[in-house]
mmCIF file of C-alpha atoms in Angstrom:
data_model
loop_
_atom_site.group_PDB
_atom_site.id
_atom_site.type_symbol
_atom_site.label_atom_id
_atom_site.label_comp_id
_atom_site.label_asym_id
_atom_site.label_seq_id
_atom_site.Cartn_x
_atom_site.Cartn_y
_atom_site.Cartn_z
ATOM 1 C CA UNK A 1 123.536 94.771 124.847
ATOM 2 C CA UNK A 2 123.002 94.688 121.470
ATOM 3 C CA UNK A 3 125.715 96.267 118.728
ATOM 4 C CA UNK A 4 123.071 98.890 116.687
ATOM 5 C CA UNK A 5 124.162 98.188 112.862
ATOM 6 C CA UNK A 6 124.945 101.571 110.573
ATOM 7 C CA UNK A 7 125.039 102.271 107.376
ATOM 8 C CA UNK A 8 128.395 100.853 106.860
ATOM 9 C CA UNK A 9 127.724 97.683 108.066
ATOM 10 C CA UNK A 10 125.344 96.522 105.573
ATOM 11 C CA UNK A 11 127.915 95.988 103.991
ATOM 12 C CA UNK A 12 127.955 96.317 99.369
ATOM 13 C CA UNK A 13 124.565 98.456 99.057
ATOM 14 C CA UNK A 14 125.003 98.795 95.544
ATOM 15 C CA UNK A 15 121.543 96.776 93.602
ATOM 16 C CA UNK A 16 120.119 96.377 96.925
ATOM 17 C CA UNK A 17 116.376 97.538 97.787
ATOM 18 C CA UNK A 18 116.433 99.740 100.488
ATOM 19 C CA UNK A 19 113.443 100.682 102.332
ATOM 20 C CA UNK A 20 114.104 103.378 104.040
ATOM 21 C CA UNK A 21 111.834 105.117 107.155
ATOM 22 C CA UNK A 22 112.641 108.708 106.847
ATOM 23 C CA UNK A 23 111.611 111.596 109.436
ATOM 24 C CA UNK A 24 109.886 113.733 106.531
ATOM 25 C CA UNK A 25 106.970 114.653 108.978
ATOM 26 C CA UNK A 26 107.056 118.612 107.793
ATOM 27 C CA UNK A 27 104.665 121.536 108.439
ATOM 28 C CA UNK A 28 102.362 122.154 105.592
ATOM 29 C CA UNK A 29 101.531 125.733 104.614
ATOM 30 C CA UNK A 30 98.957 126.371 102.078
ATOM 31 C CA UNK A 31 100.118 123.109 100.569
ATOM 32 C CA UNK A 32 103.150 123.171 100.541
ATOM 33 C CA UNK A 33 106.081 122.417 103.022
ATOM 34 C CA UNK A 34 106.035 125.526 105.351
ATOM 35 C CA UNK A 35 109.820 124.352 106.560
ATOM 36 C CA UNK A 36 112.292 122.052 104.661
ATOM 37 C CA UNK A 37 114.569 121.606 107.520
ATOM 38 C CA UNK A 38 113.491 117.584 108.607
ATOM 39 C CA UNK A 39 113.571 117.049 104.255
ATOM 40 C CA UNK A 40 117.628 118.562 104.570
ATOM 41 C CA UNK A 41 118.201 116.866 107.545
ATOM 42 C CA UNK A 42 117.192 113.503 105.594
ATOM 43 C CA UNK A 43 119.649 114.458 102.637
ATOM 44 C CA UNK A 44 122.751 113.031 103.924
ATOM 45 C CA UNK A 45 121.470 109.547 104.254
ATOM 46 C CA UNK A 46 119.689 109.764 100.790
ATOM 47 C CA UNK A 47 122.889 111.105 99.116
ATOM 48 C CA UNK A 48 124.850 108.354 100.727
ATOM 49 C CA UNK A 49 122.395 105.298 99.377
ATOM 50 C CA UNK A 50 122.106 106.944 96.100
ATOM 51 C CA UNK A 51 126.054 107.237 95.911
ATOM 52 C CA UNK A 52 126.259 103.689 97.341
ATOM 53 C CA UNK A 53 124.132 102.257 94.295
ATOM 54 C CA UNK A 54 121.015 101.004 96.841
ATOM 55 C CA UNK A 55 117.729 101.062 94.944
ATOM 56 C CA UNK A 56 116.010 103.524 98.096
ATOM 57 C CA UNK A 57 112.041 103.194 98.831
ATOM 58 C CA UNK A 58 110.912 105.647 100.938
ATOM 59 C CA UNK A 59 108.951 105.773 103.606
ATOM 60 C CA UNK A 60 107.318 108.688 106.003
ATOM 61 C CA UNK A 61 104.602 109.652 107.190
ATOM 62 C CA UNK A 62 103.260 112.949 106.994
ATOM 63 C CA UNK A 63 100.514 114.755 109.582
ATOM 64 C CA UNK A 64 98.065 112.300 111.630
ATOM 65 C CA UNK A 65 95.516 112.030 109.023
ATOM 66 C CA UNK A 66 94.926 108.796 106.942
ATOM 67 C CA UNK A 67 94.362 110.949 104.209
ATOM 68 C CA UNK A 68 97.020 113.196 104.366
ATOM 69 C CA UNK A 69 98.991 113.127 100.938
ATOM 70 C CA UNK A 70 103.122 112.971 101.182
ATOM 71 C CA UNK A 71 102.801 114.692 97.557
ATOM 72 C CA UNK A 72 103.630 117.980 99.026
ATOM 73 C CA UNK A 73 106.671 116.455 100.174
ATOM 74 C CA UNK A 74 107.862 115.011 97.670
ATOM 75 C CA UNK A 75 107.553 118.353 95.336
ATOM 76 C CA UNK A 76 109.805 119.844 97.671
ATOM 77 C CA UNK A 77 111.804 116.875 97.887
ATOM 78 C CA UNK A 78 112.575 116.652 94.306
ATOM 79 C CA UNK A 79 114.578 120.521 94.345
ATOM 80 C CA UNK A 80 117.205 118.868 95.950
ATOM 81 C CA UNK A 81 117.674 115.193 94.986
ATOM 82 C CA UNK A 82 116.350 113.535 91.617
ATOM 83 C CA UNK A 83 113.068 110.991 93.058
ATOM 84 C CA UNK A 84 109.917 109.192 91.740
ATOM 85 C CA UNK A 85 106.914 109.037 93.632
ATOM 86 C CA UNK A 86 103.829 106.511 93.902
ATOM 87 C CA UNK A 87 100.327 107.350 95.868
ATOM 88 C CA UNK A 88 100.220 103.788 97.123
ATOM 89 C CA UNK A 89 101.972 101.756 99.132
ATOM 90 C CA UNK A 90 101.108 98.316 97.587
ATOM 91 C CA UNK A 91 99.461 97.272 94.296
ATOM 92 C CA UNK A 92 100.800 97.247 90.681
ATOM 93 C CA UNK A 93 101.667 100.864 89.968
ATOM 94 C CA UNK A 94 104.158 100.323 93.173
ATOM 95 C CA UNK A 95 105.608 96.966 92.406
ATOM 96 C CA UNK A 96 106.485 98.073 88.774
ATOM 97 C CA UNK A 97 107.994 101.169 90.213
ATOM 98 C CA UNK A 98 110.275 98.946 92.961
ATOM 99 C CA UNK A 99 111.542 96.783 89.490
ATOM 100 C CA UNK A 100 111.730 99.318 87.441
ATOM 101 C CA UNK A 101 114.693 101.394 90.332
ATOM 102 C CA UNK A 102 118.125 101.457 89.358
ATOM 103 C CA UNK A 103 121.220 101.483 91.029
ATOM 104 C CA UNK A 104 121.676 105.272 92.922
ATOM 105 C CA UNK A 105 117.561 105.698 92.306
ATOM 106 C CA UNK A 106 114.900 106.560 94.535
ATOM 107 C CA UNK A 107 111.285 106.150 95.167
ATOM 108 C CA UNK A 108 108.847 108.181 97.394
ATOM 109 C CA UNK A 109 106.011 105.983 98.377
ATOM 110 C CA UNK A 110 102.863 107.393 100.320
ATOM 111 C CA UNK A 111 101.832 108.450 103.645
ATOM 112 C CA UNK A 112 102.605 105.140 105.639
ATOM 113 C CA UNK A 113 100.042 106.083 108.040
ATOM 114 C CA UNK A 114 97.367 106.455 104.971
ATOM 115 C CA UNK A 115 97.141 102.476 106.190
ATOM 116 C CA UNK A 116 95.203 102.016 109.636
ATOM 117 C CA UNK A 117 98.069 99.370 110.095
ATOM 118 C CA UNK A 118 100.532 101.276 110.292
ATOM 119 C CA UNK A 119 99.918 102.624 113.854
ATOM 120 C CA UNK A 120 98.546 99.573 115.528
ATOM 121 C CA UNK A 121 101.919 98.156 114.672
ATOM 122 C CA UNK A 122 100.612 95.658 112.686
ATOM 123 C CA UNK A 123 102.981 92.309 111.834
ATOM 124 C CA UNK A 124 101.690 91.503 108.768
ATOM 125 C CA UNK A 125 101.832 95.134 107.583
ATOM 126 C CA UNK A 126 105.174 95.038 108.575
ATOM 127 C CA UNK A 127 106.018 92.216 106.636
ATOM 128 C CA UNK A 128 104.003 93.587 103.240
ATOM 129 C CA UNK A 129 106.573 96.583 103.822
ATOM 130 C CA UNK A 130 109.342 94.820 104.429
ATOM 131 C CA UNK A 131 108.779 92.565 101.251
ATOM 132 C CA UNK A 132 109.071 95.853 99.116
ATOM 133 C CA UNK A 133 113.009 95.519 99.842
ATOM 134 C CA UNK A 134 116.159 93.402 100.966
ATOM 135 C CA UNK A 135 117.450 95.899 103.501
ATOM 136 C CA UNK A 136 115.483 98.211 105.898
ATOM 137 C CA UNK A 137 117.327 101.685 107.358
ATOM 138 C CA UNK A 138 115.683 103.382 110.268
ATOM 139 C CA UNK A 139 116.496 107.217 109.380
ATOM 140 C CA UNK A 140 113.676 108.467 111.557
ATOM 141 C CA UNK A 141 114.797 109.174 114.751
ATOM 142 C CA UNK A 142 112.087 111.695 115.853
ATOM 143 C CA UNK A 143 109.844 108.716 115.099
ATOM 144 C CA UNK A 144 111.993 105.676 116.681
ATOM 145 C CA UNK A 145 109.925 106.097 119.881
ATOM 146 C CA UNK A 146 106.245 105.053 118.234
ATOM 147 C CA UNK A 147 105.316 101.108 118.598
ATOM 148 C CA UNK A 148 104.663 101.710 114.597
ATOM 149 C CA UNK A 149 104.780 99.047 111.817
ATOM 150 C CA UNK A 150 107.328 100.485 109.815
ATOM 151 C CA UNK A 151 109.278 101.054 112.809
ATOM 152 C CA UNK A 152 109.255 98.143 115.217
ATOM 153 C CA UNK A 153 108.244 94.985 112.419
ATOM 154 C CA UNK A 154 110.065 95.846 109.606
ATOM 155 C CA UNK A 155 113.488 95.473 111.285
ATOM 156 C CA UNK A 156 112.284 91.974 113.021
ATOM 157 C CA UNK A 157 112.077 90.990 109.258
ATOM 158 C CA UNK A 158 114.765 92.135 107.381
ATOM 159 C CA UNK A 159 118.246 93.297 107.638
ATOM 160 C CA UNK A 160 118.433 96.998 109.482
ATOM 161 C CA UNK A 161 120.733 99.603 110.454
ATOM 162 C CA UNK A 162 120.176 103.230 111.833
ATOM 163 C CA UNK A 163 120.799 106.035 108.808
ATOM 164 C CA UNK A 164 123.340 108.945 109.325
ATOM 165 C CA UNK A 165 120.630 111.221 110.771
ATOM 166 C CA UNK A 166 119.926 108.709 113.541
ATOM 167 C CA UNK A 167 123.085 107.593 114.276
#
């Protein structure tokens, strides 16, 4: 069997685009995060690529709706750890977001299932996503089980390891 790479085993992380799939699938209450506990649960890993100098893209999902916005999210998100955010996943406004990242800095992008792709585990979704970085972290355990783009391609592309949470 296959050795699982962690964290520590990507080796100098600081420069380094990391896209990272985090569980951040919370309960929404009159929009806004009825629980925080999957956004705490995510802070270890976040804090540890942010202390390790990676340049962190984010990605969740959020709800089973296309449409769904992560904003909610990412407000909540942002009392805890300092982080950007872009509606998009692709396109200008995203790409000049990725460059413009430095070292310890983080980036929320949105709702990965707001593309149709992302759940029929498209390739060439995958590798659009996996494009946005050098190394890929799978942080979303709860999630590890769907036959989703940003789950199962990504890591087929680019350098991967589990995050704290899922290890």
């Amino acid at each position: 069997m296959d050795q699982v790479a962690t964290l520590g085993s990507l080796g100098n992380l600081a420069g380094k685009r990391v896209l990272l799939r985090a569980a951040l699938n919370v309960p929404l209450r009159e929009g806004g995060v009825g629980s925080d506990y999957r956004i705490r649960r995510a802070l270890p890993t976040l804090e540890y690529l942010s202390a390790a100098g990676a340049r962190t893209i984010i990605l969740a999902h959020l709800g089973r709706s296309p449409s769904a916005s992560i904003l909610p999210v990412f407000r909540e998100l942002q009392k805890s750890i300092p982080v950007k955010f872009v509606p998009a996943l692709f396109g200008a406004e995203v790409d000049s977001a990725i460059k413009d990242l430095r070292d310890g800095e983080m980036l929320l992008l949105e709702n990965v299932r707001s593309d149709p792709r992302e759940v029929k585990n498209d390739f060439s979704f995958a590798r659009s996503l996996a494009a946005h970085a050098d190394v890929f972290v799978n942080d979303a355990f709860a999630d590890s089980h769907r036959l989703h783009s940003s789950i199962m391609g990504v890591p087929q592309i680019i350098p991967s390891a589990m995050g704290l949470l899922f290890e």
